[in-house]
Amino acid sequence: MAPSRRDEEGPGRWGRRRMIVAVHQPNYLPYLGFFQKMANADVLLFFDTALFSRQLGFHNRNRIKTPIGAQWITVPIQHSTVATMRDVRIAGTDWARQHRKMIEANYRRAPFFESYSTELHAALKKPWTSLVELNEAMIGLVARSLSIDTKTVKTSTLPPPNTDDPTEKLIHFARSVRGTTYLSGVGGHEYLDESKFTDIRLKYDEFTPTEYPQLFGPFIENLSAIDRVRRQTRIRMSARIGREV
């Protein structure tokens, strides 16, 4: 097993071993960038107390490759005006059979598909009602296939933050699991107040899609990670951890 970033960095300046914490909303069958961030953290916090947004696009759907290009597979949800992710309920069960059929039809000729298809299909046959629980299970399945063993924790199991400030919320969650470094995606440049990271380091995880063999014509980037799941070879994340603030 490869050493974690925590072991590589050694003791922190506060007299305890460094703990890299990332926070991300649990999306449905996320793309490789999600798993790079997960692999580069010691703890990944599933932000299930965040508000659910249909506009963000990936909470309940993602894209796979087909002979006619990238196609969405979507988990239908019950109508709700305002809800946190942990409150979102799945509508019906027919979607799971459709997803199994689409994945089987488009990936059965892909390398190593048989090594994870049984587990994937078994997961999709379960009677899911909670979107977060479904997404957490599917993320775990893909992570295992990529030999990623990062610990995951839901933010709903942590003490709630006493603030609405986005940066302070994330710092609170990182502190709650004894984090010493907060690992953000590059999108954090747009909303994080870097001046508030006083006792916790801030680093950025930059993901650059790398072309790999795909079925059905020219390469399409940022598909669901199941497009590249290979159980028998650990994916090399080639992460570029950006500057420390």
Backbone as a ProteinNet text record, in pm:
[ID]
protein_1_A
[PRIMARY]
MAPSRRDEEGPGRWGRRRMIVAVHQPNYLPYLGFFQKMANADVLLFFDTALFSRQLGFHNRNRIKTPIGAQWITVPIQHSTVATMRDVRIAGTDWARQHRKMIEANYRRAPFFESYSTELHAALKKPWTSLVELNEAMIGLVARSLSIDTKTVKTSTLPPPNTDDPTEKLIHFARSVRGTTYLSGVGGHEYLDESKFTDIRLKYDEFTPTEYPQLFGPFIENLSAIDRVRRQTRIRMSARIGREV
[TERTIARY]
84.5	0	87.7	55.8	135	114.7	218.9	204.1	109.1	37.6	-52.9	25.8	-39.4	24.2	63.3	-17.3	10.7	144.3	169	294.1	412.1	390.6	497.2	541.3	447.4	480.6	540.9	508.7	566.2	496	552.3	487.9	467.2	357.1	326.9	389.8	377.3	441.8	368.9	250.4	174.7	196.5	297.7	331.1	246.3	165.8	90.9	107.2	86.2	105.1	2.6	48.3	-40.2	-154.8	-271	-391.4	-452.6	-451.7	-506.7	-654.6	-736.5	-881.8	-937.4	-1021.8	-1094.2	-1243.3	-1318.9	-1464.3	-1526.7	-1624	-1689.1	-1830.2	-1922.1	-2057	-2055.4	-2127.4	-2126	-2206.9	-2138.1	-2203	-2224.3	-2302.4	-2332.7	-2224.3	-2156.4	-2051.3	-1959.7	-1886.3	-1810.9	-1701.1	-1646.9	-1538.4	-1405.2	-1298.3	-1169.1	-1112.7	-1143.3	-1092.9	-1137.6	-1259.5	-1310.1	-1221.3	-1186.6	-1109.4	-962.5	-911.2	-776.6	-772.8	-871.2	-879.7	-894.6	-975.8	-995.1	-864.4	-791.6	-666.7	-560.3	-565.6	-465.2	-501.6	-610.8	-652.6	-641.9	-626.6	-632.7	-776.6	-857.5	-999.4	-1078.2	-1181.5	-1273.9	-1406.7	-1450.2	-1578.4	-1685.8	-1788.1	-1902.2	-1991.5	-2004.2	-2079.6	-2228.4	-2285.6	-2426	-2521.1	-2466.9	-2550.7	-2559	-2496.4	-2506.4	-2643.9	-2687.9	-2815.1	-2804.2	-2907.2	-2912.6	-2946.3	-2876.9	-2900.6	-2907.8	-3019.6	-3031.2	-2939.7	-2909.5	-2830.9	-2684.8	-2632.9	-2492	-2464.6	-2567.1	-2555.2	-2510.2	-2436.2	-2378.4	-2420.8	-2509.4	-2554.2	-2626.2	-2706.4	-2785	-2770.2	-2660.9	-2640.5	-2493.4	-2457.6	-2325	-2328.4	-2211.9	-2206.8	-2122.4	-2167.8	-2089.7	-2075.7	-1982.6	-1959	-2036.8	-2098.4	-2176.9	-2135.2	-2184.4	-2149.1	-2189.1	-2282.4	-2323.2	-2268.4	-2168.6	-2106	-2140.4	-2114.7	-2142.3	-2292.4	-2342.8	-2484.8	-2502.5	-2605.2	-2633.5	-2706.3	-2670	-2752.2	-2794.1	-2923.4	-2978.9	-3060.8	-3042	-3123.3	-3238.3	-3363.8	-3476.5	-3496.3	-3531.8	-3551	-3691	-3739.4	-3869.3	-3860.4	-3966.9	-3967.1	-3952	-3865.2	-3846.3	-3797.4	-3853.2	-3811.4	-3675	-3657.3	-3529.6	-3501	-3384	-3347.2	-3196.3	-3145.7	-3004.6	-2989.2	-2868.6	-2846.8	-2893.4	-2873.8	-2912.5	-3063.5	-3140.2	-3286	-3343.6	-3262.5	-3313	-3347.3	-3467.5	-3514.1	-3527.8	-3495.7	-3500.3	-3643.7	-3681.4	-3816.3	-3815.5	-3886.9	-3901.7	-3779.7	-3789.5	-3681.3	-3641.9	-3721	-3692.6	-3558.7	-3515	-3389.5	-3271.2	-3271.3	-3157.2	-3142.9	-3253.6	-3248.4	-3197.8	-3242.7	-3196.3	-3047.1	-2997.7	-2854.4	-2772.7	-2820.2	-2749.6	-2741	-2850.9	-2853.2	-2761.8	-2762.6	-2678	-2530.1	-2495.5	-2355.1	-2308.7	-2391.3	-2356.6	-2340.8	-2433.3	-2430.3	-2308	-2264	-2157	-2018.4	-2010.4	-1879.6	-1844.1	-1930.8	-1900.2	-1774.8	-1734.7	-1611.9	-1490.8	-1508.7	-1397.6	-1307.5	-1175.4	-1083.8	-1127.4	-1122.7	-1148.6	-1294.6	-1385.3	-1524.7	-1580.5	-1548.3	-1603.3	-1557.4	-1441.9	-1387.4	-1467.3	-1544.7	-1623.1	-1771.3	-1810.3	-1949.9	-2045.2	-2003.2	-2090.8	-2123.1	-2019.9	-2041	-2124	-2098.7	-2174.1	-2320.9	-2348.1	-2486.7	-2557.5	-2485.2	-2545.4	-2583.5	-2497.6	-2527.2	-2649.9	-2662	-2774.8	-2905.5	-2899	-3020.4	-3078.4	-3004.9	-3054.2	-3166.7	-3260.3	-3375.5	-3340.2	-3261.1	-3216.4	-3331.6	-3335.2	-3429.4	-3356.5	-3237.9	-3158.3	-3054.2	-3052.1	-2953.5	-2812.1	-2792.8	-2659	-2608.5	-2694.2	-2651.1	-2615.5	-2693.4	-2660.2	-2525.2	-2508.3	-2384.3	-2263.4	-2279.9	-2170.1	-2128.5	-2226.4	-2196.4	-2125.7	-2171.5	-2110.9	-1970.5	-1950.7	-1816.2	-1722.6	-1770.3	-1688.5	-1651	-1744.5	-1718.6	-1608.1	-1619.1	-1518	-1384.3	-1386.6	-1262.2	-1188.3	-1259.5	-1195	-1134.9	-1203.7	-1153.8	-1027	-1008.2	-889	-785.8	-808.4	-717.3	-701.2	-809.1	-809.5	-878.1	-808.4	-865.3	-881	-896.4	-915.7	-1040.3	-1027.7	-1141.4	-1245.2	-1373.4	-1481.3	-1569.7	-1617.1	-1703.5	-1809.3	-1933.7	-2038.3	-2034.1	-2053.8	-2055.5	-2174.3	-2279.6	-2396.2	-2365.4	-2253.4	-2214.7	-2121.7	-2085.3	-1994.4	-2072.5	-2013.4	-2080.9	-2111.9	-2233.4	-2268.3	-2192.5	-2154.4	-2084.7	-2180.6	-2130.9	-2212.6	-2189.9	-2193.2	-2168.1	-2227.8	-2260.2	-2305	-2194.9	-2081	-1970.7	-1911.4	-1902.7	-1855.5	-1716.5	-1623.6	-1487.2	-1482.6	-1552.1	-1550.4	-1614.8	-1715.7	-1776.8	-1674.5	-1599.6	-1503.4	-1390.7	-1345.4	-1242.3	-1294.5	-1419.7	-1481.8	-1482.5	-1524.2	-1529.2	-1389.5	-1290.7	-1153.5	-1103.4	-1131.4	-1089.6	-1159.2	-1283.7	-1362.6	-1301.4	-1221.9	-1156.4	-1005.4	-964.4	-824.5	-738.6	-796.3	-721.3	-618.8	-506.2	-403.8	-388.1	-441.8	-436.6	-572	-623.2	-747.3	-711.9	-758.4	-730.9	-853.4	-840	-951	-928.5	-1036.7	-1024.9	-989.4	-948.7	-906.9	-1023.2	-1146.5	-1261.5	-1267	-1194.7	-1191	-1131	-1050.9	-995	-1105.7	-1223.8	-1331.6	-1413.3	-1409.5	-1497.9	-1430.7	-1312.3	-1247.5	-1181.3	-1195.6	-1123.6	-994.2	-886	-760.5	-704.7	-742.2	-689.2	-739.1	-846.6	-903.3	-834.4	-745.4	-673.3	-549.2	-569.9	-461.3	-392.9	-470.2	-411.4	-422.3	-475.9	-487.1	-429.8	-347.1	-292	-400.5	-380.8	-470.1	-387.6	-428.7	-364.1	-470.8	-429.5	-520.7	-479.1	-578.1	-556.9	-597.9	-504	-530.4	-542.9	-653.8	-675.6	-669.7	-583	-572.4	-608.7	-716.7	-754.7	-642.2	-612.9	-511.2	-579.4	-546.5	-611.2	-573.9	-671.6	-651.4	-739.4	-714.4	-793.9	-941.2	-1027.8	-1171.8	-1233.1	-1348.9	-1427.6	-1498.4	-1544.8	-1634.6	-1571	-1458.7	-1408	-1322.5	-1315.9	-1224	-1246.5	-1140.2	-1141.2	-1235.9	-1314.4	-1400.8	-1357.3	-1324.6	-1274.7	-1387.4	-1352.6	-1439.6	-1571.3	-1566.6	-1680.7	-1680.7	-1785.9	-1785.4	-1661.5	-1605.5	-1483.1	-1501.7	-1625.9	-1642.8	-1593.1	-1574	-1518.1	-1374.7	-1309	-1169.6	-1139.9	-1240.1	-1216.3	-1141.4	-1031.6	-955	-912.4	-978.9	-957.2	-814.5	-750.2	-623	-501.5	-519.9	-406.2	-443.8	-360.5	-389.9	-367.7	-469.1	-456.5	-355.6	-269.8	-173.9	-238.3	-257.4	-334.6	-257.7	-128.6	-45.3	-96.4	-121.6	-176.7	-72.6	-120.6	-33.9	-91.7	-38.5	-86.1	-26.4	-112.9	-68.3	-5.1	9.9	82.6	11	89.7	36.4	15	-98.8	-129.9	-102.9
-120	0	124.6	218.5	340.8	424.3	494.4	579.4	693.4	735.9	848.9	977.4	1083.9	1215.1	1253.9	1211.2	1242.8	1182.2	1054.3	989.4	1051.1	1092.9	1151.2	1284.5	1361.9	1495.7	1496.4	1395.8	1390.4	1483.5	1501.6	1583.3	1726.5	1784	1922.8	2018.6	2147.5	2247.4	2268.4	2204.7	2217.9	2097.2	2016.8	1906	1782.5	1775.3	1654.3	1622.3	1497.6	1454.8	1523.6	1561.3	1634.3	1546.8	1605.2	1537.5	1622	1568.5	1640.8	1607	1709.8	1693	1758.9	1686.6	1741.7	1732.5	1823.6	1824.8	1828.3	1742.1	1741.6	1687.7	1743.8	1689.3	1553.1	1456	1321.4	1315.5	1319.7	1316.7	1173	1158.4	1025.8	982.9	873.4	818.2	928.4	997.5	1116.9	1089.3	1198.5	1190.3	1168.8	1146.3	1111.9	1221.1	1347.3	1455.9	1443.5	1396.3	1372.6	1271.5	1163.1	1056.2	1093.7	1182.9	1233.9	1310.1	1396.3	1473	1379	1276.8	1178.3	1106.5	1066.2	992.7	1077.1	1207.5	1297.7	1349.4	1299.8	1337.9	1217.8	1245.3	1140.3	1115.5	1220	1209.8	1289.9	1229.4	1299.8	1314.7	1438.6	1465.4	1480.3	1396.3	1409.2	1520.7	1627.2	1745.5	1720.7	1632.3	1596.2	1695.2	1793.7	1898.9	2020.8	2013.1	2121.8	2119.2	2234	2239.4	2165.1	2088.2	2018.3	2117.4	2106.7	2197.4	2119.7	2133.1	2071.8	2140.9	2268.1	2344.7	2300.1	2244.8	2204.4	2084.4	2004.9	1908.1	1767.6	1743.5	1610.9	1542.2	1602	1537.4	1406.4	1404.1	1284.5	1236.1	1275.1	1226.6	1238.6	1166.9	1180.4	1126.9	1133.4	1097.4	971.8	887.6	774.2	784.9	707.2	714.7	606.2	644.6	554.3	572.6	489.2	505.7	641	711.5	842.8	956.6	925.7	1029	1016.3	1121.9	1121.9	1130.5	1043.3	1040.9	1046.1	1118.3	1130.1	1006.3	962.7	868	941.8	944.2	1031.2	951.6	981.7	923.8	1020.1	979.7	1070.8	1094.2	1214.9	1247.7	1303.1	1288.2	1343.4	1495.2	1560.2	1706.3	1765.7	1866	1938.2	2077.5	2178.1	2315.4	2345.1	2315.4	2336.7	2214.1	2156.7	2040.6	2027.1	1979	1943	1810	1777.6	1654.6	1532.4	1531.6	1413.7	1394.6	1498.2	1489.3	1443.9	1441.6	1412.9	1264.9	1237	1100.8	1067.8	943.4	895.7	861.3	891.8	863.5	736.6	634.9	514.4	424.1	315.6	217	182.2	221.2	183.4	236.4	350	410.8	315.5	235.5	147.9	41.1	-15.8	-115.5	-52.2	69.2	138.9	168.3	207.1	234.3	106.8	-3.8	-130.9	-168	-152.4	-187.8	-97.6	32.5	125.3	99.7	77.6	52.5	-78.7	-181.8	-311.2	-300.1	-233.7	-223.9	-149	-48.8	37.6	5.4	-77.3	-105.5	-253.7	-340.9	-483.7	-524.7	-448.6	-480.3	-404.5	-325.8	-248.7	-338.1	-308.1	-388	-389.3	-506.8	-526.4	-502.9	-488.1	-462	-573.6	-698	-810.3	-810.6	-748.5	-751.5	-665.5	-570	-486.3	-483.2	-543	-533.1	-602.2	-714.1	-785.8	-700.1	-637.4	-551.5	-428.8	-371.8	-254.7	-288.9	-399.1	-437.6	-473.1	-538.5	-572.5	-446.2	-345.3	-219	-152.1	-158.7	-94	-171.3	-292.4	-369.8	-345.3	-276.1	-249.1	-145.1	-152.5	-59.8	74.9	154.6	282.4	381.4	453.6	564.3	695.9	690	809.6	831.6	951	981.8	979	1033.5	1035.3	893.7	806.5	669.5	597.6	619.7	562.9	614.2	746.1	805.1	760.3	752.4	708.2	565.4	478.8	340.3	331.3	409.1	404.1	463.4	570	627.2	524.6	455.8	354.1	242	201.9	95.9	137.1	256.9	303.9	324.2	380	402.6	271.4	168.2	37.5	-13.6	8.7	-34.8	39.2	159.6	239.2	228.3	135.7	113.7	238	312.5	430.1	391	409.5	369.4	486.8	605.7	725.2	711.2	749.6	744.9	848.7	814.3	908	928.5	1051.2	1089	1185.3	1168.5	1263.4	1385	1503	1623.5	1623.4	1549.2	1542.9	1471.2	1399.5	1330.5	1415.7	1534.3	1623.1	1734.1	1799.5	1914	2019.5	2074.6	2173.5	2303.9	2369	2498	2607.4	2703.5	2816.7	2937.4	2914.1	3021.1	2984.3	3087	3066.4	3100.6	3143.8	3180.5	3054.3	3047.5	2925.4	2881.9	2976.8	2941.9	2891.8	2961.5	2922.3	2785.2	2753.3	2620.6	2511.8	2530.4	2429.1	2415.4	2528.3	2523.9	2449.8	2477.3	2408.9	2257.7	2214.2	2070.4	2009	2078.4	2026.5	2013.5	2114	2108.4	1993.8	1966.4	1864.6	1725.6	1702.4	1572.3	1584.8	1691.2	1716.1	1737.6	1800.2	1830.2	1939.6	1928.8	2033.4	2101.2	2036.9	2093.3	2074.5	2181.2	2171.1	2165.5	2061	2041.2	2081.1	2185.8	2238.9	2210.6	2201.1	2202.8	2343	2356.7	2488.8	2586.4	2536.9	2625.7	2705.4	2659.4	2730.9	2869.4	2892.7	3026.4	3131.5	3089.4	3183.7	3219.3	3135.1	3163.3	3154.7	3096.4	3085.4	3216.4	3251.2	3365.7	3310.8	3320.8	3257.8	3315.5	3438.3	3501.5	3433.7	3355	3289.7	3157.7	3112.5	2988.6	3022.1	3038.8	3081.8	2964.9	2868	2752.9	2625.3	2635.8	2522.6	2565.1	2481.3	2511.7	2499.1	2568.5	2557.8	2518.1	2410.3	2367.7	2344.4	2356	2335.9	2211.9	2132.1	2010.9	2038.9	2033.9	2064.9	1935.5	1919.8	1800.3	1836.9	1768.2	1786.1	1654.1	1648.3	1522.6	1470.9	1343.1	1277.6	1177.7	1182.6	1094.3	949.1	861.5	717.9	647.3	519.5	449.1	441.2	475.6	465.2	390.9	335.6	279.7	392.2	363.2	452.1	585.1	578	698.9	788.5	918.2	1013.2	1024.2	1060.7	1074.1	1184.7	1155.7	1254.4	1262.7	1381.6	1397.3	1415.8	1391.1	1418.7	1341.9	1218	1128.9	1071.6	998.2	926.8	838.3	823.7	744.9	598.6	549.8	410.2	389.2	498.2	487.3	435.5	449.6	406.5	316.5	261	172.9	48.2	19	-102	-159.6	-262.7	-313.8	-362.4	-417.7	-484.8	-394.3	-268.6	-177	-47.6	-5.7	117.8	236.1	319.2	436.5	533	589.5	688.7	825.5	892.2	1014.9	1136.2	1128.1	1238.8	1373.1	1378.6	1500.7	1610.4	1730.9	1846.4	1931	1910.1	1986.6	2125.1	2223.3	2359.6	2426	2554.4	2628.8	2623.7	2632.6	2636	2781.1	2808.4	2944.8	2957.7
0	0	0	-84.8	-91.8	33.4	79.1	197.5	170.8	274.1	258.8	255.2	209.2	210.6	353.1	448.8	588.2	630	591.9	628.4	554.7	429.9	351.5	409.9	462.6	508.3	648.1	730.4	863.7	960.4	1079.8	1183.1	1139.1	1180.6	1146.6	1245.5	1216.7	1301.2	1432	1446.3	1571.2	1662.4	1632.7	1720.4	1700.1	1594.5	1565.9	1417.5	1384	1246.5	1156.9	1041.4	951.2	902.1	895.9	849.7	738.9	617.4	502.9	490.6	490	486	360.4	290.4	175.9	205.1	148.8	165.3	26.6	3.2	-128	-112.7	-187.6	-187.8	-256.8	-203.6	-261.6	-390.9	-502.4	-633	-679.4	-785.9	-839.7	-937.8	-907.5	-994	-1047.8	-960.7	-1001	-1103.3	-1155.1	-1253.2	-1181.9	-1260.6	-1201.6	-1111.7	-1141.4	-1058.2	-913.5	-892.5	-756.9	-685.4	-756.9	-694.2	-677.8	-762.5	-738.1	-605.7	-586.1	-461.1	-341.7	-357.9	-251.4	-220.1	-323.5	-304.2	-236.7	-255.3	-199.7	-61.1	-5.5	130	223.1	350.7	452	495.2	491.1	524.4	421.6	366.3	277.2	349.7	366.2	430.2	323.6	331.8	242.3	296.3	220.5	263.4	240	321.3	302.2	366.6	439.9	497.5	406.2	290.1	192.2	126.4	77.6	6.5	-125.4	-157	-284.9	-395	-505.7	-617.9	-748.2	-817.9	-950	-1050.4	-1026.5	-1122.1	-1127.1	-1016	-1013.2	-1102.7	-1128.8	-1236.3	-1204.1	-1094.7	-1075.1	-945.6	-869.9	-746.7	-775.5	-880.3	-909.7	-1053.7	-1117.7	-1254.3	-1293	-1400.1	-1458.7	-1601	-1667.1	-1808.4	-1829.7	-1922	-1967.3	-2118.7	-2174.2	-2317.8	-2390.8	-2502.9	-2585.6	-2731.6	-2822.1	-2963.8	-3021.8	-2957.8	-3009.8	-2923.8	-2841.2	-2759.8	-2612.4	-2537.3	-2393.2	-2369.2	-2282	-2249.4	-2097.5	-2054.1	-1911.3	-1860.3	-1739.9	-1664.7	-1537.4	-1512.1	-1407.7	-1307.2	-1180.9	-1073.7	-1046.7	-1070.4	-1046	-897	-861.9	-720.6	-698.1	-575.9	-539.8	-535.4	-574.2	-580.4	-441.1	-434.2	-308.3	-341.7	-276.4	-305.4	-244.7	-117.5	-49.6	36.6	19.3	100.1	102.9	215.9	219	146.4	108.7	33.9	111.2	242.2	319.6	323.6	290	290.1	156.1	51.9	-82.5	-94.3	-144.2	-161.8	-309.8	-340.9	-478.7	-515.8	-639.6	-688.7	-773.9	-728.3	-808.4	-807.7	-887.5	-895.3	-1038.2	-1136	-1274.9	-1323.8	-1269.9	-1313.3	-1298	-1189.5	-1161.2	-1269	-1311.1	-1418	-1546.9	-1576	-1695.9	-1689.7	-1572.9	-1558.2	-1576.3	-1519.1	-1536.1	-1683.1	-1753.9	-1895.6	-1977.2	-1948.8	-2024.4	-1998.3	-1872.7	-1839.2	-1900.7	-1891	-1949.7	-2100.8	-2166.4	-2312.3	-2363	-2288.4	-2338.2	-2283.8	-2178.1	-2118.8	-2111.8	-2159.6	-2146	-2221.5	-2324.7	-2399.2	-2346.3	-2241.4	-2185.7	-2100.4	-2095.1	-2012.3	-1866	-1804.7	-1662.1	-1622.8	-1721.5	-1684.7	-1596.8	-1631.1	-1555.6	-1410.7	-1383.4	-1247.6	-1150.5	-1201.9	-1110.6	-1145	-1258.2	-1301.3	-1204.2	-1146.7	-1053.8	-932.5	-875.2	-758.3	-794.1	-911.2	-955.4	-973.9	-1042.1	-1066.3	-935.7	-844.7	-715.3	-639.1	-645.1	-576.4	-636.2	-767.7	-834.1	-817.7	-767.5	-743.2	-604.1	-519	-384.5	-388.3	-295.4	-295	-231.9	-300.7	-245.6	-233.6	-123.4	-108.2	-84	-24.4	5	-104.2	-162.4	-265.7	-209	-90.1	-29.9	-5.7	45.4	72	-57.3	-162.4	-293.2	-340.7	-339	-389.4	-308.3	-177	-91.1	-127	-151.3	-186.7	-321.5	-419	-551.8	-550.8	-473.1	-459.5	-395.5	-292.7	-228.2	-322.9	-407.8	-504.6	-601.4	-657.1	-751.8	-681.3	-559.7	-485.5	-462	-424.7	-404.7	-534.3	-644	-773.6	-813.4	-759.7	-787.8	-675.2	-583	-469.3	-382.9	-365.3	-278	-147.7	-36.1	92.9	188.6	134.8	216.6	304.2	429.1	521.2	480.7	491.3	460.3	582.6	598.3	710.6	658.7	700	662.5	754.8	698.9	782.6	877.8	845.1	934	1064.4	1070.4	1193.5	1279.4	1230.9	1303.3	1373.4	1472.7	1534.8	1429.3	1427.2	1324.6	1344.8	1236.1	1248.2	1291.6	1366.9	1412	1322.3	1192.9	1096.9	962.3	883.9	746.3	646.7	697.7	609.6	546.4	413.3	346.2	390.1	399.7	439.4	582.9	672.4	813.3	834.6	754	762.7	731.8	623.6	582.6	684.4	738.3	842	965.2	1001.2	1115.5	1094.1	975.3	948.6	955.1	898.6	901.8	1045.4	1126.9	1267.7	1341.5	1303.7	1373.8	1362.4	1257.4	1240.6	1260.9	1330.2	1364.3	1240.2	1140.8	1020.1	1042	974.4	977.8	842.3	736.6	601.6	535.8	475.7	399	251.3	183.7	41.8	-39	-117.9	-197.3	-344.6	-418.3	-562.7	-608.6	-734.9	-782.8	-784.7	-785.1	-779	-650.6	-548.1	-421.9	-432.7	-536.8	-557.7	-567.5	-612.8	-639.7	-515.8	-412.4	-298.5	-161.8	-152.5	-22.2	18.3	144.1	201	261.1	185	225.2	355	387.6	509	636.3	626.1	744	778.8	692.7	720.7	803.1	932	1020.6	1090.5	1136.9	1205.8	1124.4	1004.4	912.9	778.1	721.3	589.7	483.1	373.9	259	137.9	72.8	-50.9	-157.1	-282.9	-395.1	-473.7	-506.7	-585.3	-729.4	-819.1	-959.3	-1039.2	-1107.4	-1189.3	-1336.9	-1408.9	-1553.5	-1619.9	-1697.1	-1762.2	-1850.9	-1837.8	-1919.6	-2011.7	-2137.4	-2234.4	-2208	-2219.2	-2203	-2306	-2335.1	-2436.4	-2397	-2489.6	-2470.7	-2588.1	-2565.7	-2674.6	-2749.2	-2867.3	-2941.9	-2981.9	-3049.5	-3113.3	-3027.2	-3064.6	-3000.1	-2849.6	-2780.4	-2635.1	-2589.6	-2485.9	-2420.8	-2275.2	-2229.5	-2093.3	-1992	-1866.7	-1751.2	-1752.5	-1801.7	-1787.1	-1645.6	-1611.1	-1484.1	-1477.1	-1357.1	-1340.6	-1377.4	-1386.4	-1426.8	-1568.4	-1643.3	-1777.5	-1773.3	-1657.2	-1649.1	-1529.8	-1469.5	-1356	-1401.7	-1332.5	-1359.7	-1225.6	-1183.8	-1049.2	-1028.6	-1128.7	-1105.3	-1121.3	-1153.6	-1161.3	-1092.3	-997.9	-925.2	-1017.3	-1027.9	-1113.4	-1052.7	-1135.8	-1088.8	-1104.4	-993.7	-994.1	-1044.4	-1056.3	-1106.3	-1056.4	-925.4	-866.7	-863.6	-876.3	-860.1	-747.9	-627.4	-513.1	-523.1	-531.1	-556.6	-436.2	-446.9	-344.8	-211.2	-106.5	29.6	69.3	130.3	173	321.6
[MASK]
+++++++++++++++++++++++++++++++++++++++++++++++++++++++++++++++++++++++++++++++++++++++++++++++++++++++++++++++++++++++++++++++++++++++++++++++++++++++++++++++++++++++++++++++++++++++++++++++++++++++++++++++++++++++++++++++++++++++++++++++++++++

